[in-house]
């Protein structure tokens, strides 16, 4: 490992140029976070309308509106992060189809089209059957739209920490956490306790699975590659340690505990606190995971 | 034709002539570099030595930057050079995330990605890259890897067993070779790089994105 080499050789960089700092910063975090809500709410809408069609019919309109707003937030942050944002159209007119960015942009555009169709169906035509039919296609497209960022991170060959299997699982789990949290806040007290319990279970289990993945990477990642070991030093006593653990506690540990208490006591008012905690914590967790590989010197 | 580069680190004396020639030839703005020479000190006094490593784009056969670029701004030329079309680049910085060699940067003037192109414009006019011309000890060797009679091919043949590339485990198949390299010169994790004032300048990070 590099640590031993440095100890043995006492090699020190004494002259070099300034290295790039964090290139993908909070704007990309906002991008991923907003997308998690935008696709997650669609997953949850589909689940609730299938399982409780009569009790949850009222969520059709607010759910699609939340998705439209957050997906446009995601697109907004995508565009403003470009150093040449007014050339965004190049993606559509000079597309390079090996790039996850291109594939993602095309799929997100299709996703927005379907969302607008759903909004038209429920608001203008008052046609629930059409809405539900479009929802089926939207859910199918929501899966790759959720996953493409994981593909982009996997294509970032320089960043060893981001591996497709774990990132794709984390993206889906983040969508489930964000979608459930938003649904709990959106539904308010209109949901029955049975529905709240279901949402609580999804939130709690998704948080548990995501937390296990993070911990697994934290503990076992360094055993696979020295670059991963070096990156994880930033959250193992390094400058991002506190932020990392604040994110883990808010996104995963607090929701897990509150869901457990709610189900145990059959009292679900705590789920709203769990939802807010999860949404804030998710942003922080994603931000730390996005930033730390960029701190490593590539050359 | 497959153009490639080889640097004989035994010969390089860290004069930085290649850096300056590159900057002048390609009008590389202040604070950014297509090519740089990194100094690493090894050992403890009095048993010390200084290593010099010129670092530039590796023009990989399996270039992650070309693959991730959403608009084909990064593209292959027929001679194997990974070139960049700055008019097409949207500045998404995906290539910066993908390049394992830290060879790509955002040009602060054009707000697009930029990197070493092996002086593709000079090569098109049958001239050598400016860094090759400037090197006083001919440590930079440039040529056609497909031609067994080219200088670079013969050099690789003569130094078999001592020719290395950076980060071969990444599977990028670089067309940039080093003779006389080692862990300290080629592996950035094998040397300590503290931010702050060092021998001649301030080692630091740049706020590249302007979004901080």
GROMACS .gro file of C-alpha atoms in nm, chain B:
model
  212
  300UNK     CA    1  -0.080   0.487  -3.751
  301UNK     CA    2  -0.083   0.504  -3.374
  302UNK     CA    3   0.104   0.797  -3.230
  303UNK     CA    4   0.254   0.763  -2.886
  304UNK     CA    5   0.487   0.927  -2.640
  305UNK     CA    6   0.773   0.799  -2.431
  306UNK     CA    7   0.960   0.985  -2.160
  307UNK     CA    8   1.296   0.858  -2.045
  308UNK     CA    9   1.301   0.966  -1.682
  309UNK     CA   10   1.674   0.887  -1.663
  310UNK     CA   11   1.730   1.179  -1.899
  311UNK     CA   12   1.474   1.431  -1.770
  312UNK     CA   13   1.643   1.696  -1.556
  313UNK     CA   14   1.331   1.889  -1.464
  314UNK     CA   15   1.413   2.204  -1.661
  315UNK     CA   16   1.044   2.254  -1.742
  316UNK     CA   17   1.128   2.364  -2.094
  317UNK     CA   18   0.854   2.132  -2.220
  318UNK     CA   19   0.599   2.297  -1.989
  319UNK     CA   20   0.677   2.642  -2.114
  320UNK     CA   21   0.692   2.538  -2.479
  321UNK     CA   22   0.352   2.375  -2.442
  322UNK     CA   23   0.204   2.683  -2.275
  323UNK     CA   24   0.334   2.911  -2.546
  324UNK     CA   25   0.242   2.686  -2.836
  325UNK     CA   26  -0.111   2.617  -2.717
  326UNK     CA   27  -0.177   2.948  -2.540
  327UNK     CA   28  -0.261   2.763  -2.220
  328UNK     CA   29  -0.406   3.017  -1.973
  329UNK     CA   30  -0.256   3.102  -1.637
  330UNK     CA   31  -0.326   2.848  -1.360
  331UNK     CA   32  -0.379   2.562  -1.605
  332UNK     CA   33  -0.139   2.318  -1.764
  333UNK     CA   34  -0.158   2.068  -2.048
  334UNK     CA   35   0.182   1.935  -1.947
  335UNK     CA   36   0.360   1.972  -1.619
  336UNK     CA   37   0.673   1.837  -1.455
  337UNK     CA   38   0.625   1.718  -1.099
  338UNK     CA   39   0.918   1.719  -0.857
  339UNK     CA   40   0.926   1.456  -0.585
  340UNK     CA   41   1.204   1.437  -0.328
  341UNK     CA   42   1.290   1.089  -0.204
  342UNK     CA   43   1.485   0.980   0.101
  343UNK     CA   44   1.620   1.159   0.406
  344UNK     CA   45   1.921   1.386   0.428
  345UNK     CA   46   2.197   1.318   0.328
  346UNK     CA   47   2.068   1.023   0.121
  347UNK     CA   48   1.823   1.215  -0.095
  348UNK     CA   49   1.741   1.247  -0.460
  349UNK     CA   50   1.492   1.445  -0.663
  350UNK     CA   51   1.275   1.285  -0.932
  351UNK     CA   52   1.119   1.469  -1.225
  352UNK     CA   53   0.808   1.337  -1.397
  353UNK     CA   54   0.650   1.508  -1.698
  354UNK     CA   55   0.274   1.444  -1.684
  355UNK     CA   56   0.039   1.490  -1.977
  356UNK     CA   57  -0.261   1.323  -2.140
  357UNK     CA   58  -0.195   0.953  -2.205
  358UNK     CA   59  -0.404   0.935  -2.525
  359UNK     CA   60  -0.547   0.603  -2.414
  360UNK     CA   61  -0.669   0.344  -2.664
  361UNK     CA   62  -0.962   0.285  -2.427
  362UNK     CA   63  -1.007   0.645  -2.319
  363UNK     CA   64  -1.263   0.694  -2.038
  364UNK     CA   65  -1.287   1.064  -2.128
  365UNK     CA   66  -1.391   0.986  -2.484
  366UNK     CA   67  -1.648   0.734  -2.361
  367UNK     CA   68  -1.809   0.964  -2.103
  368UNK     CA   69  -1.819   1.277  -2.320
  369UNK     CA   70  -2.190   1.332  -2.402
  370UNK     CA   71  -2.131   1.531  -2.719
  371UNK     CA   72  -1.819   1.371  -2.873
  372UNK     CA   73  -1.615   1.682  -2.800
  373UNK     CA   74  -1.344   1.436  -2.704
  374UNK     CA   75  -1.282   1.216  -3.004
  375UNK     CA   76  -1.016   1.004  -3.170
  376UNK     CA   77  -0.819   1.122  -3.470
  377UNK     CA   78  -0.710   0.866  -3.726
  378UNK     CA   79  -0.355   0.882  -3.592
  379UNK     CA   80  -0.474   0.774  -3.245
  380UNK     CA   81  -0.464   1.116  -3.083
  381UNK     CA   82  -0.750   1.185  -2.841
  382UNK     CA   83  -0.845   1.533  -2.958
  383UNK     CA   84  -1.089   1.787  -2.819
  384UNK     CA   85  -1.336   2.009  -3.001
  385UNK     CA   86  -1.376   2.306  -2.770
  386UNK     CA   87  -1.660   2.450  -2.974
  387UNK     CA   88  -1.868   2.142  -2.909
  388UNK     CA   89  -1.777   2.091  -2.540
  389UNK     CA   90  -2.058   2.178  -2.297
  390UNK     CA   91  -1.832   2.185  -1.991
  391UNK     CA   92  -2.005   1.906  -1.800
  392UNK     CA   93  -1.669   1.797  -1.653
  393UNK     CA   94  -1.752   1.430  -1.699
  394UNK     CA   95  -1.410   1.385  -1.862
  395UNK     CA   96  -1.239   1.531  -1.555
  396UNK     CA   97  -1.423   1.277  -1.341
  397UNK     CA   98  -1.327   0.996  -1.577
  398UNK     CA   99  -0.959   1.063  -1.646
  399UNK     CA  100  -0.751   0.861  -1.399
  400UNK     CA  101  -0.446   1.074  -1.477
  401UNK     CA  102  -0.584   1.416  -1.389
  402UNK     CA  103  -0.488   1.531  -1.736
  403UNK     CA  104  -0.800   1.732  -1.818
  404UNK     CA  105  -0.893   2.074  -1.684
  405UNK     CA  106  -1.149   2.346  -1.744
  406UNK     CA  107  -1.000   2.628  -1.948
  407UNK     CA  108  -1.090   2.940  -1.747
  408UNK     CA  109  -1.114   3.152  -2.062
  409UNK     CA  110  -1.333   2.931  -2.280
  410UNK     CA  111  -1.506   2.747  -1.991
  411UNK     CA  112  -1.457   2.421  -2.176
  412UNK     CA  113  -1.248   2.113  -2.111
  413UNK     CA  114  -0.894   2.112  -2.243
  414UNK     CA  115  -0.592   1.887  -2.237
  415UNK     CA  116  -0.276   1.786  -2.424
  416UNK     CA  117  -0.351   1.695  -2.785
  417UNK     CA  118   0.006   1.585  -2.866
  418UNK     CA  119   0.005   1.916  -3.057
  419UNK     CA  120  -0.230   1.766  -3.316
  420UNK     CA  121  -0.216   2.087  -3.521
  421UNK     CA  122   0.163   2.062  -3.549
  422UNK     CA  123   0.152   1.689  -3.619
  423UNK     CA  124  -0.092   1.758  -3.903
  424UNK     CA  125   0.179   1.977  -4.054
  425UNK     CA  126   0.444   1.705  -4.008
  426UNK     CA  127   0.602   1.885  -3.714
  427UNK     CA  128   0.693   1.740  -3.378
  428UNK     CA  129   0.498   1.847  -3.066
  429UNK     CA  130   0.645   2.160  -2.913
  430UNK     CA  131   0.753   1.984  -2.593
  431UNK     CA  132   0.962   1.739  -2.798
  432UNK     CA  133   1.133   2.022  -2.980
  433UNK     CA  134   1.204   2.212  -2.658
  434UNK     CA  135   1.354   1.924  -2.460
  435UNK     CA  136   1.731   1.984  -2.439
  436UNK     CA  137   1.814   1.619  -2.358
  437UNK     CA  138   1.568   1.443  -2.590
  438UNK     CA  139   1.390   1.283  -2.297
  439UNK     CA  140   1.060   1.315  -2.486
  440UNK     CA  141   1.033   1.066  -2.771
  441UNK     CA  142   0.735   1.086  -3.001
  442UNK     CA  143   0.636   0.876  -3.297
  443UNK     CA  144   0.432   0.603  -3.460
  444UNK     CA  145   0.397   0.298  -3.238
  445UNK     CA  146   0.276   0.093  -3.536
  446UNK     CA  147   0.600   0.157  -3.724
  447UNK     CA  148   0.873  -0.078  -3.593
  448UNK     CA  149   1.139   0.151  -3.739
  449UNK     CA  150   1.019   0.465  -3.559
  450UNK     CA  151   1.234   0.606  -3.278
  451UNK     CA  152   0.972   0.534  -3.018
  452UNK     CA  153   0.926   0.172  -3.127
  453UNK     CA  154   1.301   0.113  -3.127
  454UNK     CA  155   1.335   0.280  -2.786
  455UNK     CA  156   1.066   0.056  -2.642
  456UNK     CA  157   1.240  -0.249  -2.792
  457UNK     CA  158   1.576  -0.146  -2.647
  458UNK     CA  159   1.435  -0.087  -2.299
  459UNK     CA  160   1.202  -0.383  -2.267
  460UNK     CA  161   1.150  -0.467  -1.904
  461UNK     CA  162   1.187  -0.105  -1.801
  462UNK     CA  163   0.895   0.048  -1.991
  463UNK     CA  164   0.591   0.139  -1.783
  464UNK     CA  165   0.260   0.315  -1.812
  465UNK     CA  166   0.067   0.495  -1.538
  466UNK     CA  167  -0.212   0.303  -1.365
  467UNK     CA  168  -0.225   0.001  -1.599
  468UNK     CA  169  -0.488  -0.154  -1.370
  469UNK     CA  170  -0.742   0.098  -1.500
  470UNK     CA  171  -0.750  -0.078  -1.837
  471UNK     CA  172  -0.719   0.247  -2.030
  472UNK     CA  173  -0.432   0.123  -2.251
  473UNK     CA  174  -0.227   0.444  -2.246
  474UNK     CA  175  -0.015   0.541  -2.544
  475UNK     CA  176   0.225   0.723  -2.317
  476UNK     CA  177   0.521   0.534  -2.179
  477UNK     CA  178   0.792   0.594  -1.925
  478UNK     CA  179   1.140   0.446  -1.909
  479UNK     CA  180   1.301   0.444  -1.567
  480UNK     CA  181   0.979   0.512  -1.382
  481UNK     CA  182   0.888   0.374  -1.043
  482UNK     CA  183   0.618   0.385  -0.783
  483UNK     CA  184   0.724   0.726  -0.657
  484UNK     CA  185   0.722   0.884  -1.001
  485UNK     CA  186   0.416   0.715  -1.151
  486UNK     CA  187   0.184   0.648  -0.855
  487UNK     CA  188   0.047   0.972  -0.705
  488UNK     CA  189  -0.045   0.791  -0.384
  489UNK     CA  190   0.315   0.689  -0.327
  490UNK     CA  191   0.431   1.037  -0.235
  491UNK     CA  192   0.311   1.275   0.030
  492UNK     CA  193   0.151   1.592  -0.107
  493UNK     CA  194   0.072   1.844   0.162
  494UNK     CA  195  -0.113   2.160   0.071
  495UNK     CA  196   0.072   2.476   0.148
  496UNK     CA  197   0.403   2.639   0.069
  497UNK     CA  198   0.664   2.398  -0.057
  498UNK     CA  199   1.001   2.426  -0.226
  499UNK     CA  200   0.927   2.685  -0.494
  500UNK     CA  201   0.555   2.744  -0.493
  501UNK     CA  202   0.229   2.687  -0.316
  502UNK     CA  203   0.081   2.338  -0.355
  503UNK     CA  204  -0.292   2.385  -0.352
  504UNK     CA  205  -0.627   2.316  -0.515
  505UNK     CA  206  -0.807   2.535  -0.765
  506UNK     CA  207  -1.176   2.622  -0.736
  507UNK     CA  208  -1.230   2.490  -1.087
  508UNK     CA  209  -1.603   2.487  -1.112
  509UNK     CA  210  -1.662   2.831  -0.969
  510UNK     CA  211  -1.955   2.684  -0.780
  511UNK     CA  212  -1.806   2.681  -0.434
   0.00000   0.00000   0.00000
